[in-house]
């Protein structure tokens, strides 16, 4: 595909611009602008470059015109005298998109001032406007005889030689050169690729990161014989869905996000949900139990008379790695027919969780990603799940060690996995692990939520969580959420009480209906090689 920069064959002729006058009306000029802030040049020295002629202006930059730009990149073209603004984006070597707006430039309004200053030998006047609460001052001249600007703003004023945002961020012209043998952009070819403005912005935005589509509008409900297919597997009566996902191998340290949408497909209640990885790097994995029985999982016994399957790491088993713990709201979607005055219910709930710190365990690998929603409803819930990877987002650590130690969320609840009632014993939840080498600045990624209903149950009663490292108390806190009422519009089926409160308003033990529970990062300090023990104690309701 021929790109914009291929259409510009140029020979640059520099000339002195002190006290310059009228430029040639039949010539093409290259105008170079650099950015600065608070009197200092910006670190990014990629100059904005305008190629201005009598019939069109190309707004580009130095790296694009020098064939050094990374995909995606964007350029703009302004036609004259029609003042149509074309935006063109090269998403890859073989994909280009475009959009056109015939009103954007014509509807611009400015407050004109009598202030003047000289830039590149031209006396410039000031025009001001406001864009998204930012004050923009444009310094333009009508003495040059051409109209151009470093952005779409002020294309009709004259030649804009400086643009100032909020008084301290500058884009200033540093050079004007005449170009010989330049060719105009072929707008007919661009017009064949036109799309509407919103679609253009969406395609350009999505091209800047990688999206892994895991589940699309999948039902999570309870049934006697859940049906799997070639890509989506259903287990535990249909309350767990799982799929293998191949992650690209990246040498950068990207920002990684889990994006989940949920809506009721029949179940009206607030349910525990979890997005997790199923490790398969040891002899036994949760996949064995999902396909067969929870009896396949190793048992944790803390002496309270119950057996807890698949909770702690052992020599031949790793527990699931929770990416996101979320809670469904009261019936969003299915129960939006329950109208209340001045309440416009959300159509679905959107959850987004940063999981960047866990990327090393999936980098370049194919892994099982699963979603669990605990419910016994035949309608259940509908979910969609994407994972997005945004390159060069984080500082790369010298070396990261990630050890799954325990996970007491009983994602196989509907297949007989025991509830996390081990905290009724003073021993609580205890797991031992061995480090082959010293570990510097270790941290525990810890997610905790309390459940258990009214009265003295854990859902509505604050409970102190204490973490013990090698039999010494290392951290303690009382997890609690007091902002649940903020999510009322996601809870159409929430009960309402005589007090005027909704059930979804009530504060809870580190969760709210329709929200994500964020991990706590607990510093464990430097750990020596050898055996260690972590214990969690929580007073039971």
mmCIF file with all atom_site columns, C-alpha atoms in Angstrom, residues 411-506:
data_model
loop_
_atom_site.group_PDB
_atom_site.id
_atom_site.type_symbol
_atom_site.label_atom_id
_atom_site.label_alt_id
_atom_site.label_comp_id
_atom_site.label_asym_id
_atom_site.label_entity_id
_atom_site.label_seq_id
_atom_site.pdbx_PDB_ins_code
_atom_site.Cartn_x
_atom_site.Cartn_y
_atom_site.Cartn_z
_atom_site.occupancy
_atom_site.B_iso_or_equiv
_atom_site.pdbx_formal_charge
_atom_site.auth_seq_id
_atom_site.auth_comp_id
_atom_site.auth_asym_id
_atom_site.auth_atom_id
_atom_site.pdbx_PDB_model_num
ATOM 1  C CA . UNK A 1 411 ? -14.573 -22.251 42.528 1.00 0.00 ? 411 UNK A CA 1
ATOM 2  C CA . UNK A 1 412 ? -15.911 -25.841 42.409 1.00 0.00 ? 412 UNK A CA 1
ATOM 3  C CA . UNK A 1 413 ? -18.579 -25.105 45.034 1.00 0.00 ? 413 UNK A CA 1
ATOM 4  C CA . UNK A 1 414 ? -21.312 -26.556 42.835 1.00 0.00 ? 414 UNK A CA 1
ATOM 5  C CA . UNK A 1 415 ? -19.250 -29.743 42.421 1.00 0.00 ? 415 UNK A CA 1
ATOM 6  C CA . UNK A 1 416 ? -18.793 -30.313 46.162 1.00 0.00 ? 416 UNK A CA 1
ATOM 7  C CA . UNK A 1 417 ? -15.688 -28.292 47.007 1.00 0.00 ? 417 UNK A CA 1
ATOM 8  C CA . UNK A 1 418 ? -15.761 -27.326 50.709 1.00 0.00 ? 418 UNK A CA 1
ATOM 9  C CA . UNK A 1 419 ? -16.424 -23.731 51.834 1.00 0.00 ? 419 UNK A CA 1
ATOM 10 C CA . UNK A 1 420 ? -13.495 -21.838 53.359 1.00 0.00 ? 420 UNK A CA 1
ATOM 11 C CA . UNK A 1 421 ? -14.498 -22.484 56.977 1.00 0.00 ? 421 UNK A CA 1
ATOM 12 C CA . UNK A 1 422 ? -10.976 -23.370 58.081 1.00 0.00 ? 422 UNK A CA 1
ATOM 13 C CA . UNK A 1 423 ? -10.831 -20.066 59.981 1.00 0.00 ? 423 UNK A CA 1
ATOM 14 C CA . UNK A 1 424 ? -13.045 -21.504 62.718 1.00 0.00 ? 424 UNK A CA 1
ATOM 15 C CA . UNK A 1 425 ? -9.811  -23.091 63.975 1.00 0.00 ? 425 UNK A CA 1
ATOM 16 C CA . UNK A 1 426 ? -7.005  -21.060 65.543 1.00 0.00 ? 426 UNK A CA 1
ATOM 17 C CA . UNK A 1 427 ? -4.666  -22.567 62.984 1.00 0.00 ? 427 UNK A CA 1
ATOM 18 C CA . UNK A 1 428 ? -6.637  -20.887 60.192 1.00 0.00 ? 428 UNK A CA 1
ATOM 19 C CA . UNK A 1 429 ? -5.030  -21.344 56.794 1.00 0.00 ? 429 UNK A CA 1
ATOM 20 C CA . UNK A 1 430 ? -1.370  -22.329 56.829 1.00 0.00 ? 430 UNK A CA 1
ATOM 21 C CA . UNK A 1 431 ? 0.953   -23.187 53.951 1.00 0.00 ? 431 UNK A CA 1
ATOM 22 C CA . UNK A 1 432 ? 4.667   -24.020 53.858 1.00 0.00 ? 432 UNK A CA 1
ATOM 23 C CA . UNK A 1 433 ? 6.968   -23.279 50.943 1.00 0.00 ? 433 UNK A CA 1
ATOM 24 C CA . UNK A 1 434 ? 10.655  -23.572 50.155 1.00 0.00 ? 434 UNK A CA 1
ATOM 25 C CA . UNK A 1 435 ? 12.832  -20.999 48.381 1.00 0.00 ? 435 UNK A CA 1
ATOM 26 C CA . UNK A 1 436 ? 15.753  -22.251 46.341 1.00 0.00 ? 436 UNK A CA 1
ATOM 27 C CA . UNK A 1 437 ? 17.451  -18.821 46.543 1.00 0.00 ? 437 UNK A CA 1
ATOM 28 C CA . UNK A 1 438 ? 17.257  -15.686 48.664 1.00 0.00 ? 438 UNK A CA 1
ATOM 29 C CA . UNK A 1 439 ? 14.304  -13.474 47.699 1.00 0.00 ? 439 UNK A CA 1
ATOM 30 C CA . UNK A 1 440 ? 14.595  -9.700  47.959 1.00 0.00 ? 440 UNK A CA 1
ATOM 31 C CA . UNK A 1 441 ? 11.617  -7.462  48.820 1.00 0.00 ? 441 UNK A CA 1
ATOM 32 C CA . UNK A 1 442 ? 8.989   -10.233 48.777 1.00 0.00 ? 442 UNK A CA 1
ATOM 33 C CA . UNK A 1 443 ? 5.329   -9.228  48.654 1.00 0.00 ? 443 UNK A CA 1
ATOM 34 C CA . UNK A 1 444 ? 2.147   -11.184 49.248 1.00 0.00 ? 444 UNK A CA 1
ATOM 35 C CA . UNK A 1 445 ? -0.672  -10.484 46.774 1.00 0.00 ? 445 UNK A CA 1
ATOM 36 C CA . UNK A 1 446 ? -3.655  -10.987 49.047 1.00 0.00 ? 446 UNK A CA 1
ATOM 37 C CA . UNK A 1 447 ? -7.371  -10.794 48.173 1.00 0.00 ? 447 UNK A CA 1
ATOM 38 C CA . UNK A 1 448 ? -9.890  -11.166 50.978 1.00 0.00 ? 448 UNK A CA 1
ATOM 39 C CA . UNK A 1 449 ? -13.687 -10.866 51.217 1.00 0.00 ? 449 UNK A CA 1
ATOM 40 C CA . UNK A 1 450 ? -16.080 -11.914 53.963 1.00 0.00 ? 450 UNK A CA 1
ATOM 41 C CA . UNK A 1 451 ? -19.327 -13.821 53.363 1.00 0.00 ? 451 UNK A CA 1
ATOM 42 C CA . UNK A 1 452 ? -22.039 -15.302 55.488 1.00 0.00 ? 452 UNK A CA 1
ATOM 43 C CA . UNK A 1 453 ? -25.226 -13.261 55.728 1.00 0.00 ? 453 UNK A CA 1
ATOM 44 C CA . UNK A 1 454 ? -26.884 -11.463 58.612 1.00 0.00 ? 454 UNK A CA 1
ATOM 45 C CA . UNK A 1 455 ? -26.422 -11.441 62.389 1.00 0.00 ? 455 UNK A CA 1
ATOM 46 C CA . UNK A 1 456 ? -22.882 -12.350 63.349 1.00 0.00 ? 456 UNK A CA 1
ATOM 47 C CA . UNK A 1 457 ? -21.981 -13.480 59.840 1.00 0.00 ? 457 UNK A CA 1
ATOM 48 C CA . UNK A 1 458 ? -18.856 -12.256 58.092 1.00 0.00 ? 458 UNK A CA 1
ATOM 49 C CA . UNK A 1 459 ? -20.550 -10.286 55.312 1.00 0.00 ? 459 UNK A CA 1
ATOM 50 C CA . UNK A 1 460 ? -21.800 -7.411  57.448 1.00 0.00 ? 460 UNK A CA 1
ATOM 51 C CA . UNK A 1 461 ? -19.342 -7.608  60.371 1.00 0.00 ? 461 UNK A CA 1
ATOM 52 C CA . UNK A 1 462 ? -15.760 -6.267  60.221 1.00 0.00 ? 462 UNK A CA 1
ATOM 53 C CA . UNK A 1 463 ? -13.212 -9.050  60.737 1.00 0.00 ? 463 UNK A CA 1
ATOM 54 C CA . UNK A 1 464 ? -9.511  -8.599  61.394 1.00 0.00 ? 464 UNK A CA 1
ATOM 55 C CA . UNK A 1 465 ? -7.224  -10.442 58.967 1.00 0.00 ? 465 UNK A CA 1
ATOM 56 C CA . UNK A 1 466 ? -3.800  -11.345 60.370 1.00 0.00 ? 466 UNK A CA 1
ATOM 57 C CA . UNK A 1 467 ? -0.917  -12.658 58.260 1.00 0.00 ? 467 UNK A CA 1
ATOM 58 C CA . UNK A 1 468 ? 1.863   -14.552 60.005 1.00 0.00 ? 468 UNK A CA 1
ATOM 59 C CA . UNK A 1 469 ? 5.285   -15.213 58.455 1.00 0.00 ? 469 UNK A CA 1
ATOM 60 C CA . UNK A 1 470 ? 7.347   -17.938 60.090 1.00 0.00 ? 470 UNK A CA 1
ATOM 61 C CA . UNK A 1 471 ? 5.140   -17.762 63.215 1.00 0.00 ? 471 UNK A CA 1
ATOM 62 C CA . UNK A 1 472 ? 5.546   -13.975 63.586 1.00 0.00 ? 472 UNK A CA 1
ATOM 63 C CA . UNK A 1 473 ? 2.732   -11.514 62.946 1.00 0.00 ? 473 UNK A CA 1
ATOM 64 C CA . UNK A 1 474 ? 3.770   -9.499  59.901 1.00 0.00 ? 474 UNK A CA 1
ATOM 65 C CA . UNK A 1 475 ? 0.588   -7.646  58.917 1.00 0.00 ? 475 UNK A CA 1
ATOM 66 C CA . UNK A 1 476 ? -2.962  -7.163  60.151 1.00 0.00 ? 476 UNK A CA 1
ATOM 67 C CA . UNK A 1 477 ? -5.921  -5.122  58.886 1.00 0.00 ? 477 UNK A CA 1
ATOM 68 C CA . UNK A 1 478 ? -9.712  -5.095  58.847 1.00 0.00 ? 478 UNK A CA 1
ATOM 69 C CA . UNK A 1 479 ? -10.984 -5.125  55.250 1.00 0.00 ? 479 UNK A CA 1
ATOM 70 C CA . UNK A 1 480 ? -14.193 -3.147  54.762 1.00 0.00 ? 480 UNK A CA 1
ATOM 71 C CA . UNK A 1 481 ? -16.099 -1.342  51.977 1.00 0.00 ? 481 UNK A CA 1
ATOM 72 C CA . UNK A 1 482 ? -18.206 1.731   52.774 1.00 0.00 ? 482 UNK A CA 1
ATOM 73 C CA . UNK A 1 483 ? -18.921 2.901   49.212 1.00 0.00 ? 483 UNK A CA 1
ATOM 74 C CA . UNK A 1 484 ? -21.473 0.277   48.140 1.00 0.00 ? 484 UNK A CA 1
ATOM 75 C CA . UNK A 1 485 ? -24.246 2.842   47.691 1.00 0.00 ? 485 UNK A CA 1
ATOM 76 C CA . UNK A 1 486 ? -22.247 4.327   44.808 1.00 0.00 ? 486 UNK A CA 1
ATOM 77 C CA . UNK A 1 487 ? -23.317 1.357   42.660 1.00 0.00 ? 487 UNK A CA 1
ATOM 78 C CA . UNK A 1 488 ? -27.090 1.565   43.189 1.00 0.00 ? 488 UNK A CA 1
ATOM 79 C CA . UNK A 1 489 ? -27.789 1.952   39.449 1.00 0.00 ? 489 UNK A CA 1
ATOM 80 C CA . UNK A 1 490 ? -26.288 -1.503  38.832 1.00 0.00 ? 490 UNK A CA 1
ATOM 81 C CA . UNK A 1 491 ? -28.682 -3.162  41.305 1.00 0.00 ? 491 UNK A CA 1
ATOM 82 C CA . UNK A 1 492 ? -32.285 -3.060  40.038 1.00 0.00 ? 492 UNK A CA 1
ATOM 83 C CA . UNK A 1 493 ? -33.388 -6.143  42.043 1.00 0.00 ? 493 UNK A CA 1
ATOM 84 C CA . UNK A 1 494 ? -31.868 -4.976  45.324 1.00 0.00 ? 494 UNK A CA 1
ATOM 85 C CA . UNK A 1 495 ? -34.244 -5.129  48.288 1.00 0.00 ? 495 UNK A CA 1
ATOM 86 C CA . UNK A 1 496 ? -35.408 -1.872  49.885 1.00 0.00 ? 496 UNK A CA 1
ATOM 87 C CA . UNK A 1 497 ? -35.949 -1.498  53.615 1.00 0.00 ? 497 UNK A CA 1
ATOM 88 C CA . UNK A 1 498 ? -38.211 0.557   55.877 1.00 0.00 ? 498 UNK A CA 1
ATOM 89 C CA . UNK A 1 499 ? -35.195 2.724   56.702 1.00 0.00 ? 499 UNK A CA 1
ATOM 90 C CA . UNK A 1 500 ? -35.061 3.907   53.080 1.00 0.00 ? 500 UNK A CA 1
ATOM 91 C CA . UNK A 1 501 ? -31.859 2.017   52.411 1.00 0.00 ? 501 UNK A CA 1
ATOM 92 C CA . UNK A 1 502 ? -31.340 -0.515  49.657 1.00 0.00 ? 502 UNK A CA 1
ATOM 93 C CA . UNK A 1 503 ? -29.549 -3.773  50.424 1.00 0.00 ? 503 UNK A CA 1
ATOM 94 C CA . UNK A 1 504 ? -26.917 -2.811  47.860 1.00 0.00 ? 504 UNK A CA 1
ATOM 95 C CA . UNK A 1 505 ? -26.177 0.377   49.873 1.00 0.00 ? 505 UNK A CA 1
ATOM 96 C CA . UNK A 1 506 ? -24.957 -1.514  52.939 1.00 0.00 ? 506 UNK A CA 1
#
